CSV table of C-alpha atoms in Angstrom, one decimal:
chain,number,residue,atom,x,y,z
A,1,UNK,CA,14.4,-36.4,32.6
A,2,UNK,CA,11.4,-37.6,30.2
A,3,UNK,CA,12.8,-38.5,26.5
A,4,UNK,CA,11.1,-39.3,23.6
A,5,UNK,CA,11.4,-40.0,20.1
A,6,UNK,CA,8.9,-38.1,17.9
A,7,UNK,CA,8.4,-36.4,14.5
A,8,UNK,CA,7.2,-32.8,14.1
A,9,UNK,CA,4.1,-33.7,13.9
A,10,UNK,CA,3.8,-35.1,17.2
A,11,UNK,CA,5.9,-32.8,18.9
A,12,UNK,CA,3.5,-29.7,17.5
A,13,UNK,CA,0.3,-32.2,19.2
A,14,UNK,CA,2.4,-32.5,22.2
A,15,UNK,CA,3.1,-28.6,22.2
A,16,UNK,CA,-0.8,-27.8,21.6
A,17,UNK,CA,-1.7,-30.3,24.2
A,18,UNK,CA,0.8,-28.9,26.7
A,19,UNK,CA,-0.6,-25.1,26.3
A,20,UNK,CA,-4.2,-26.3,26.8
A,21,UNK,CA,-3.4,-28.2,29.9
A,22,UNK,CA,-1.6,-24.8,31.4
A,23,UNK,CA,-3.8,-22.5,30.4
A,24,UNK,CA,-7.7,-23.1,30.1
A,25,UNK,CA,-8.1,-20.0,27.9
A,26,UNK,CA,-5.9,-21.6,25.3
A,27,UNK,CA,-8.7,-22.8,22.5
A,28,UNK,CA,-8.0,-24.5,19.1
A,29,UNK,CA,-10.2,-24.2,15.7
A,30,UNK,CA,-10.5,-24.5,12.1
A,31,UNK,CA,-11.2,-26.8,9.3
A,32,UNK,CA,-11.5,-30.5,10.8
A,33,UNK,CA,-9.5,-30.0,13.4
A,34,UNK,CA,-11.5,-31.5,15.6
A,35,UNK,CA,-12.9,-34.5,15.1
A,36,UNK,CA,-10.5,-35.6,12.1
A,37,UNK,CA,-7.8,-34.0,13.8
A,38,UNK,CA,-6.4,-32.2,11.3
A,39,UNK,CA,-5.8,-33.0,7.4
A,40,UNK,CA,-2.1,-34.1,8.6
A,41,UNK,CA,-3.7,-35.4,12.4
A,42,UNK,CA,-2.0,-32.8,14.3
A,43,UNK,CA,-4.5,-32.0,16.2
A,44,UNK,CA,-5.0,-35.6,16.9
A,45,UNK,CA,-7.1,-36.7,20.0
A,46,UNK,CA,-7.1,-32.9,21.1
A,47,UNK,CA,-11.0,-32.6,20.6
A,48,UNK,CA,-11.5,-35.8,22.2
A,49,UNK,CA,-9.6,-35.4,25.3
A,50,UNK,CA,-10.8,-30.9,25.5
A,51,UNK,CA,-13.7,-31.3,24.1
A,52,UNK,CA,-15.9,-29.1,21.6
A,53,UNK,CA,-16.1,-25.9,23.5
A,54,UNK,CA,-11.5,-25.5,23.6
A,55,UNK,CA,-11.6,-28.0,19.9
A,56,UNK,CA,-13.6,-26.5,17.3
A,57,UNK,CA,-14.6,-27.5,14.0
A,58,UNK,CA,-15.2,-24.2,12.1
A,59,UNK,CA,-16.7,-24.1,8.7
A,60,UNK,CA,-14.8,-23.2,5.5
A,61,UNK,CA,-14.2,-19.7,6.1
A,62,UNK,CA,-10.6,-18.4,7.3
A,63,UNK,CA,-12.0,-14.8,7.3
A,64,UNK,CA,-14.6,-16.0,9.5
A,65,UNK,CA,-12.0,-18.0,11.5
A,66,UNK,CA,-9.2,-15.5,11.9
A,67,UNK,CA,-12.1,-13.0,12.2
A,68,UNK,CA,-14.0,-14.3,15.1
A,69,UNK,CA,-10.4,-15.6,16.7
A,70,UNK,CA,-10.2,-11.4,16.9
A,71,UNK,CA,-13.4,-11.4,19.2
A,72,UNK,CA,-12.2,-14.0,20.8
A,73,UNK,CA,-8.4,-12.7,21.7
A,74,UNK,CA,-10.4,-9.3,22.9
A,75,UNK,CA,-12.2,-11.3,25.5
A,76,UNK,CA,-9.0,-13.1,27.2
A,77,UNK,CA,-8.6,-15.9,25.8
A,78,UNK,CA,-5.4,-17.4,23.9
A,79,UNK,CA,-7.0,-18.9,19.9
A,80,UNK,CA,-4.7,-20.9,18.0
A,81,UNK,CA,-6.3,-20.8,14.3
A,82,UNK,CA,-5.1,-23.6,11.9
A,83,UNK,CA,-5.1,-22.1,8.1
A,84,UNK,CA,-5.6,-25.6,6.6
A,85,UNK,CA,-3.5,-25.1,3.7
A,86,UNK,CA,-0.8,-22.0,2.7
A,87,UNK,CA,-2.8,-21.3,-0.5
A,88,UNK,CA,-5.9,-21.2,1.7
A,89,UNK,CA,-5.3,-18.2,3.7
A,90,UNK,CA,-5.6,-15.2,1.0
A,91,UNK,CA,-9.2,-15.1,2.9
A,92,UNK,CA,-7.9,-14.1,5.5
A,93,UNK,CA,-5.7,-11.5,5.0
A,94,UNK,CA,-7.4,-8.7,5.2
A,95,UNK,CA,-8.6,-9.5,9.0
A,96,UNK,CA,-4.7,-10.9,9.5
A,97,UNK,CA,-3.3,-7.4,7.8
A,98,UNK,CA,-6.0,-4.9,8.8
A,99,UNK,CA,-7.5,-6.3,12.3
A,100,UNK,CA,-4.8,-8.6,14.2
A,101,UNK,CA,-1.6,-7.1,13.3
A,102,UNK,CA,-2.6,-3.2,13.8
A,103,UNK,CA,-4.9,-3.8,17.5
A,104,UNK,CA,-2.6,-3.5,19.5
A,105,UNK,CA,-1.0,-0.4,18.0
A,106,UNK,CA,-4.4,0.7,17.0
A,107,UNK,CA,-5.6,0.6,21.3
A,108,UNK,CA,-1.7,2.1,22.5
A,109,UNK,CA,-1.4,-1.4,24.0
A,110,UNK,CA,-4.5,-1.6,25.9
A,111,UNK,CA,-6.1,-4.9,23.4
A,112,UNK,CA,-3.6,-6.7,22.7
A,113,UNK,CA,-3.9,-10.1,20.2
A,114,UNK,CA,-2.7,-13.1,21.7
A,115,UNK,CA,-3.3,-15.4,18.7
A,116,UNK,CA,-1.3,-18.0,17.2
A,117,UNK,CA,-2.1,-18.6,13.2
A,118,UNK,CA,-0.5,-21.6,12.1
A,119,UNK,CA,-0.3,-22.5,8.3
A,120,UNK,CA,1.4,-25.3,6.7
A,121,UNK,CA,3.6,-24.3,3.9
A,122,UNK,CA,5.9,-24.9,1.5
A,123,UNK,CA,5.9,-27.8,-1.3
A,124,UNK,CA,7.5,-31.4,-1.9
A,125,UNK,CA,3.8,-33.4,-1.1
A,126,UNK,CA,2.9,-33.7,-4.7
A,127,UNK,CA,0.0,-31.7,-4.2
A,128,UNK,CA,-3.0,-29.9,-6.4
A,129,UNK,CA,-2.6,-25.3,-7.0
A,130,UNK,CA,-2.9,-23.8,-3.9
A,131,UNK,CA,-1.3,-26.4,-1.7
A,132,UNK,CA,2.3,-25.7,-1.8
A,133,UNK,CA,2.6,-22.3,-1.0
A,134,UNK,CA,5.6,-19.9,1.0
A,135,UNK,CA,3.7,-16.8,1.6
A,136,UNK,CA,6.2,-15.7,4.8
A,137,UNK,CA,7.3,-12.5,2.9
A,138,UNK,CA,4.1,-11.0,3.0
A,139,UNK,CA,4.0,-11.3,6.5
A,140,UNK,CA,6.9,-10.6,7.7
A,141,UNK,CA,6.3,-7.1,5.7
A,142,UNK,CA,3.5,-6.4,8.0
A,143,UNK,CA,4.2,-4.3,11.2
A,144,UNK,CA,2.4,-5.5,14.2
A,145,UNK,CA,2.8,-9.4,13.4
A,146,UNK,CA,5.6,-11.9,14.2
A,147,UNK,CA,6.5,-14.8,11.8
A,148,UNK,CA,8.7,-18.3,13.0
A,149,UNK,CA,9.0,-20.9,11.4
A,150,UNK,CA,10.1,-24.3,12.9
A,151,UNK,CA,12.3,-27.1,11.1
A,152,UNK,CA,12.2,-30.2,13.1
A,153,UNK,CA,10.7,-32.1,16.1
A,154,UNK,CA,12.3,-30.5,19.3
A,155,UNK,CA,11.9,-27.0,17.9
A,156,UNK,CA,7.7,-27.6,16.9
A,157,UNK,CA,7.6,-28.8,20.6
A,158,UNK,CA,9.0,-25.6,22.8
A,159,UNK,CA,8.1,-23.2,20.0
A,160,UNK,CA,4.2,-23.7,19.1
A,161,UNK,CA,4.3,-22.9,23.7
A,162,UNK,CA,6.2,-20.5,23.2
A,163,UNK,CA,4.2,-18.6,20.2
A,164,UNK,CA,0.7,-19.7,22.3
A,165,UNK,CA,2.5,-17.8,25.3
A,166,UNK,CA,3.3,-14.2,23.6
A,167,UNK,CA,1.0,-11.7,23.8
A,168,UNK,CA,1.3,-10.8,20.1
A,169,UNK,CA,0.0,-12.5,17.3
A,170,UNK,CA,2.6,-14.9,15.6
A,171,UNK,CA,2.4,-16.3,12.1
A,172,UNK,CA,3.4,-19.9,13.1
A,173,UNK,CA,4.6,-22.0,9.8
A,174,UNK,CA,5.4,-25.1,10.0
A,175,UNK,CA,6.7,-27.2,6.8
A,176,UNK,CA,4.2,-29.7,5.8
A,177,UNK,CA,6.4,-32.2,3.8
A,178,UNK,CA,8.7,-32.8,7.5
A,179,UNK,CA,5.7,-33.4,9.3
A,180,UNK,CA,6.1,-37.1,9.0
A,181,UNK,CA,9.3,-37.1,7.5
A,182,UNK,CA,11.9,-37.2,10.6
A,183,UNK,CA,12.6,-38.2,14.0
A,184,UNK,CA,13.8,-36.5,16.8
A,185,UNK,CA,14.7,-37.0,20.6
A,186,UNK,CA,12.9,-34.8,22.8
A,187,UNK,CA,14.0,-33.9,26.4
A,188,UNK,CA,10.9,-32.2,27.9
A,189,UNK,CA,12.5,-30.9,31.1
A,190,UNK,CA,15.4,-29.0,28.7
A,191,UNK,CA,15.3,-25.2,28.2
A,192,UNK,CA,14.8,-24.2,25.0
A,193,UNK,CA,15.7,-21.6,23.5
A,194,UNK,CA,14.0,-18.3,23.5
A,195,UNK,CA,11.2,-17.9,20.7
A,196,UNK,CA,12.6,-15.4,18.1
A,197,UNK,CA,16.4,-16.2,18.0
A,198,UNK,CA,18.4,-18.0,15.0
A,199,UNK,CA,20.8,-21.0,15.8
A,200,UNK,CA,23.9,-22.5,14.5
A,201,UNK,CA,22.9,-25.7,14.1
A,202,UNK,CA,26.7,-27.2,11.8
A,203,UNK,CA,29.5,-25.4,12.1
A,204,UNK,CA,31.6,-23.9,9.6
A,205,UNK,CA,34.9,-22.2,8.8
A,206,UNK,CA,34.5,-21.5,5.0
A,207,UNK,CA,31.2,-20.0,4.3
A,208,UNK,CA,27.7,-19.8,5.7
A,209,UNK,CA,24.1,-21.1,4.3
A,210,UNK,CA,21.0,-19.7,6.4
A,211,UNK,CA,18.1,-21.6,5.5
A,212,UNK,CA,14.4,-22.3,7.7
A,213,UNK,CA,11.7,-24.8,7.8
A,214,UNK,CA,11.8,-27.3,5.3
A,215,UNK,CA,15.1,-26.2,3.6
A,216,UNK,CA,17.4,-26.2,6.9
A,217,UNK,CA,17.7,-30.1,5.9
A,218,UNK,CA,18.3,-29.3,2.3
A,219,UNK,CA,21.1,-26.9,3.9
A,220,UNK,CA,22.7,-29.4,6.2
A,221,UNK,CA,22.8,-32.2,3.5
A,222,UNK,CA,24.8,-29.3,0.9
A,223,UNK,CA,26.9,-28.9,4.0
A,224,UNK,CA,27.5,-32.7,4.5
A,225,UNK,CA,28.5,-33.0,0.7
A,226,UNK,CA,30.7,-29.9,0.7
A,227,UNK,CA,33.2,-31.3,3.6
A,228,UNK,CA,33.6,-34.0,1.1
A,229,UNK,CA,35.7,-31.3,-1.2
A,230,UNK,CA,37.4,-30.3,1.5
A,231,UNK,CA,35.3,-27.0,2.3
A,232,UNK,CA,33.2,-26.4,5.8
A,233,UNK,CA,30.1,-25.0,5.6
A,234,UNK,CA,28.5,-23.1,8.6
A,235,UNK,CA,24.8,-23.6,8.8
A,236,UNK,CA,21.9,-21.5,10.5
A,237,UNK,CA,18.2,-22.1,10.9
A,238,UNK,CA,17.0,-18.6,11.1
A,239,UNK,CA,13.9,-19.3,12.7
A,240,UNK,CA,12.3,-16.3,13.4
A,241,UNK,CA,11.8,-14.3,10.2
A,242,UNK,CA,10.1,-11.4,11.9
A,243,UNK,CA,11.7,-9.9,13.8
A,244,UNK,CA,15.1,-11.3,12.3
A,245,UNK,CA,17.7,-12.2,14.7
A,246,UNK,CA,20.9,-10.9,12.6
A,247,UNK,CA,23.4,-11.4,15.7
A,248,UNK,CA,24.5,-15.4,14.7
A,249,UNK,CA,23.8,-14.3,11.5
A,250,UNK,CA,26.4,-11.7,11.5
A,251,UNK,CA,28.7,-13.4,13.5
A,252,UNK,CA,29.1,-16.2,11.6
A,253,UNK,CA,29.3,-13.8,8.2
A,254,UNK,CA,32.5,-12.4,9.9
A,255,UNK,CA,34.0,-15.5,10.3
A,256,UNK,CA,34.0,-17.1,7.5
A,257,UNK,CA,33.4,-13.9,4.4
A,258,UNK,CA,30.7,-15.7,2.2
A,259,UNK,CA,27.0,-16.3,2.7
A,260,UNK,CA,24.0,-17.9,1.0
A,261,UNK,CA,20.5,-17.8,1.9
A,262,UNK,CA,18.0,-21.0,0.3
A,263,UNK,CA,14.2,-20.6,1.3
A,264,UNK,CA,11.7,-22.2,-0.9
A,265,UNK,CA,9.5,-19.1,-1.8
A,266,UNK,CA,10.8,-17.5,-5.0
A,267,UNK,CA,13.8,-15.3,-4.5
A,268,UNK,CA,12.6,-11.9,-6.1
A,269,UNK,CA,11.8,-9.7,-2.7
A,270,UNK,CA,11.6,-12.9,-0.3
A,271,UNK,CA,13.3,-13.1,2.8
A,272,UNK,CA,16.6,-13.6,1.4
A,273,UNK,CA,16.4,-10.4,0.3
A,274,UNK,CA,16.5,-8.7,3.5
A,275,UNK,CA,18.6,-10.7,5.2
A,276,UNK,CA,21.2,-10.2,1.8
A,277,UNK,CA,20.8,-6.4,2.7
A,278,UNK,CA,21.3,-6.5,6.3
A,279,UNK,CA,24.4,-9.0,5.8
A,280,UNK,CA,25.8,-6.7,2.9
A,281,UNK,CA,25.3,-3.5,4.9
A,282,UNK,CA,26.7,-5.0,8.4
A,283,UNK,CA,29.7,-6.9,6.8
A,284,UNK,CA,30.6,-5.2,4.1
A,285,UNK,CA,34.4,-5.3,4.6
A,286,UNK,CA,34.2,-8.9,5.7
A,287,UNK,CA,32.6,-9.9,3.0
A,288,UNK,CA,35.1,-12.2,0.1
A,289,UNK,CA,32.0,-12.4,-2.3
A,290,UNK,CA,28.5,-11.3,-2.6
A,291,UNK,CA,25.4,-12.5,-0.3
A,292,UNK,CA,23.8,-15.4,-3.2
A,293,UNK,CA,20.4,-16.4,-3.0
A,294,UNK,CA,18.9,-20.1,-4.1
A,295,UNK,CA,14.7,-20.3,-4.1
A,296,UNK,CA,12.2,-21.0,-6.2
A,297,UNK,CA,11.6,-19.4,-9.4
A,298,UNK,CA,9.9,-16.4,-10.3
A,299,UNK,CA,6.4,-18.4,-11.7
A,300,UNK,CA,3.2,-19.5,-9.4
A,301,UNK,CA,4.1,-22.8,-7.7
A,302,UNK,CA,4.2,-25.2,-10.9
A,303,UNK,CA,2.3,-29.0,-11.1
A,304,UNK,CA,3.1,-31.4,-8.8
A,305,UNK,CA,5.0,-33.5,-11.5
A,306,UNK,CA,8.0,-30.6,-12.3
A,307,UNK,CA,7.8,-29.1,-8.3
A,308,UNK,CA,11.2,-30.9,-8.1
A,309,UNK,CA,12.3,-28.7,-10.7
A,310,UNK,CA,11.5,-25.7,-9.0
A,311,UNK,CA,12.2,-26.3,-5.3
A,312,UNK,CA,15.8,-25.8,-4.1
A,313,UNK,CA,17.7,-29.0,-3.8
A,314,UNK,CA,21.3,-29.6,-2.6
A,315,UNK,CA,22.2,-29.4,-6.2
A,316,UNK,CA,21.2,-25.6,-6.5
A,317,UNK,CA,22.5,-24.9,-2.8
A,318,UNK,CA,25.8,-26.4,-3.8
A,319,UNK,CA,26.4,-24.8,-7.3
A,320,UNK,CA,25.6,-21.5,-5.1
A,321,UNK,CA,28.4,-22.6,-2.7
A,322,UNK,CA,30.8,-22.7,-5.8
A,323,UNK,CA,29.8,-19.7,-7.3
A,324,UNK,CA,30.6,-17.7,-4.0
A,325,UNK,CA,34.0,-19.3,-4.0
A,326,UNK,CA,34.8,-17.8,-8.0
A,327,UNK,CA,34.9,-14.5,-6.2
């Protein structure tokens, strides 16, 4: 057994570098992610060690980089495209909407797009307008692409491989304010599990939070200060926002009669929509209150100096814990 401590940052490097040094048609590029190594150095030493033909420093142009990715999926190989920012890759869309998310459908499976685009998103790094962004909504709404999100360490590890391995193209987020932010042990001879599947990661008898990337630790720190009244909180990391893996979902909505959903994008049509919806229709007759939701508010992402004001925090998760239980 090989264990090591590491934070998500390192584990994603660890991931990348693991993919490249199984598969030679694995290739990385965008914006400094070569020689720099990324603005948050996680694609540190890659370029250096795979050099500039599998490491490429594109220029500042995410239709051009998604676009030529395209190409470059058609011709066998496996591109992992770094969106330097969330805010940054409205370029994009149109070749992520129109080009890699209808190919495969488009050719009745004969090109498929094995592509990974990952974008760090979501706020709490005191950043400029276009920096803090969850656009995972307007993804997950598009047919012919798959959406994860990871929340810690171990998970960036096994499943930036695992996204890298599928042979359709994955929207990869990963939450820019836990890059650095927390340790984890990792276990690289462990089986993980399987790419698009949601996890029970506290358990609960009273009432269930599903959260992903950077708010599964707001969730499990509501949790930790809810067993101090007395109540226990179930929480799941979703995950996989497209497809949705309702089964743990469901289950645990069965058990314990009350749900609420906290993602950092604003609530009106986000992801806690749908999964309110599918929870609502599915457990209906289980269900002691209604599915609550706790995101951001319904504004652009505001100045860095009030984003604490807008994000979720335990607070909001908690007063949504007590509302369910007024039912």
């Amino acid at each position: 057994m090989s264990t090591s401590r590491i934070t998500l940052a390192k584990g994603l490097n660890m991931g990348l570098r693991k993919a490249m040094e199984d598969d030679p048609k694995v290739l990385l590029m965008g914006e400094d992610v070569g020689k720099l190594g990324g603005v948050f150095r996680i694609t540190d030493g890659l370029q250096k060690d795979f050099g500039e033909d599998r490491v490429i420093d594109s220029p500042l142009a995410e239709s051009g980089i998604v676009g030529t990715a395209v190409g470059m999926a058609l011709r066998g190989y496996r591109p992992v495209v770094e969106i330097q920012f969330d805010g940054f890759v409205y370029p994009a869309y149109d070749q992520i909407v129109c080009q890699v998310a209808k190919m495969s459908y488009r050719s009745k499976g004969r090109s498929p797009m094995p592509m990974v685009i990952r974008i760090p998103f979501g706020g709490g790094i005191g950043a400029v307008e276009h920096h803090s962004e969850s656009p995972e909504a307007q993804f997950a709404h598009t047919p012919g692409l798959k959406v994860v999100a990871c929340s810690n360490p171990v998970d960036g590890y096994w499943m930036i491989q695992q996204a890298i391995a599928s042979d359709d193209p994955v929207i990869f987020l990963e939450p820019k304010r836990q890059y650095h932010a927390d340790k984890a042990d990792l276990d690289d001879t462990a089986r993980p599990d399987p790419l698009f599947t949601s996890r029970v990661v506290r358990a609960g008898t009273d009432l269930t939070v599903l959260a992903y990337g950077p708010t599964v630790k707001t969730a499990l720190a509501a949790a930790e200060a809810a067993a101090t009244e007395g109540r226990s909180v179930e929480v799941i990391d979703l995950r996989t926002l497209s497809p949705l893996d309702m089964g743990p979902v469901l289950d645990s909505v069965r058990r314990t009669g009350r749900a609420v959903i906290t993602h950092e994008a604003h609530v009106n049509l986000g992801i806690g929509a749908e999964v309110a919806a599918r929870v609502t229709e599915h457990c209906f007759y289980s269900l002691e209150a209604p599915v609550l939701r706790v995101g951001g508010f319904d504004t652009p992402y505001p100045a860095s100096r009030i984003e604490e004001e807008y994000l979720p925090d335990l607070d909001r998760v908690l007063d949504a814990v007590d509302r369910s239980f007024e039912f």
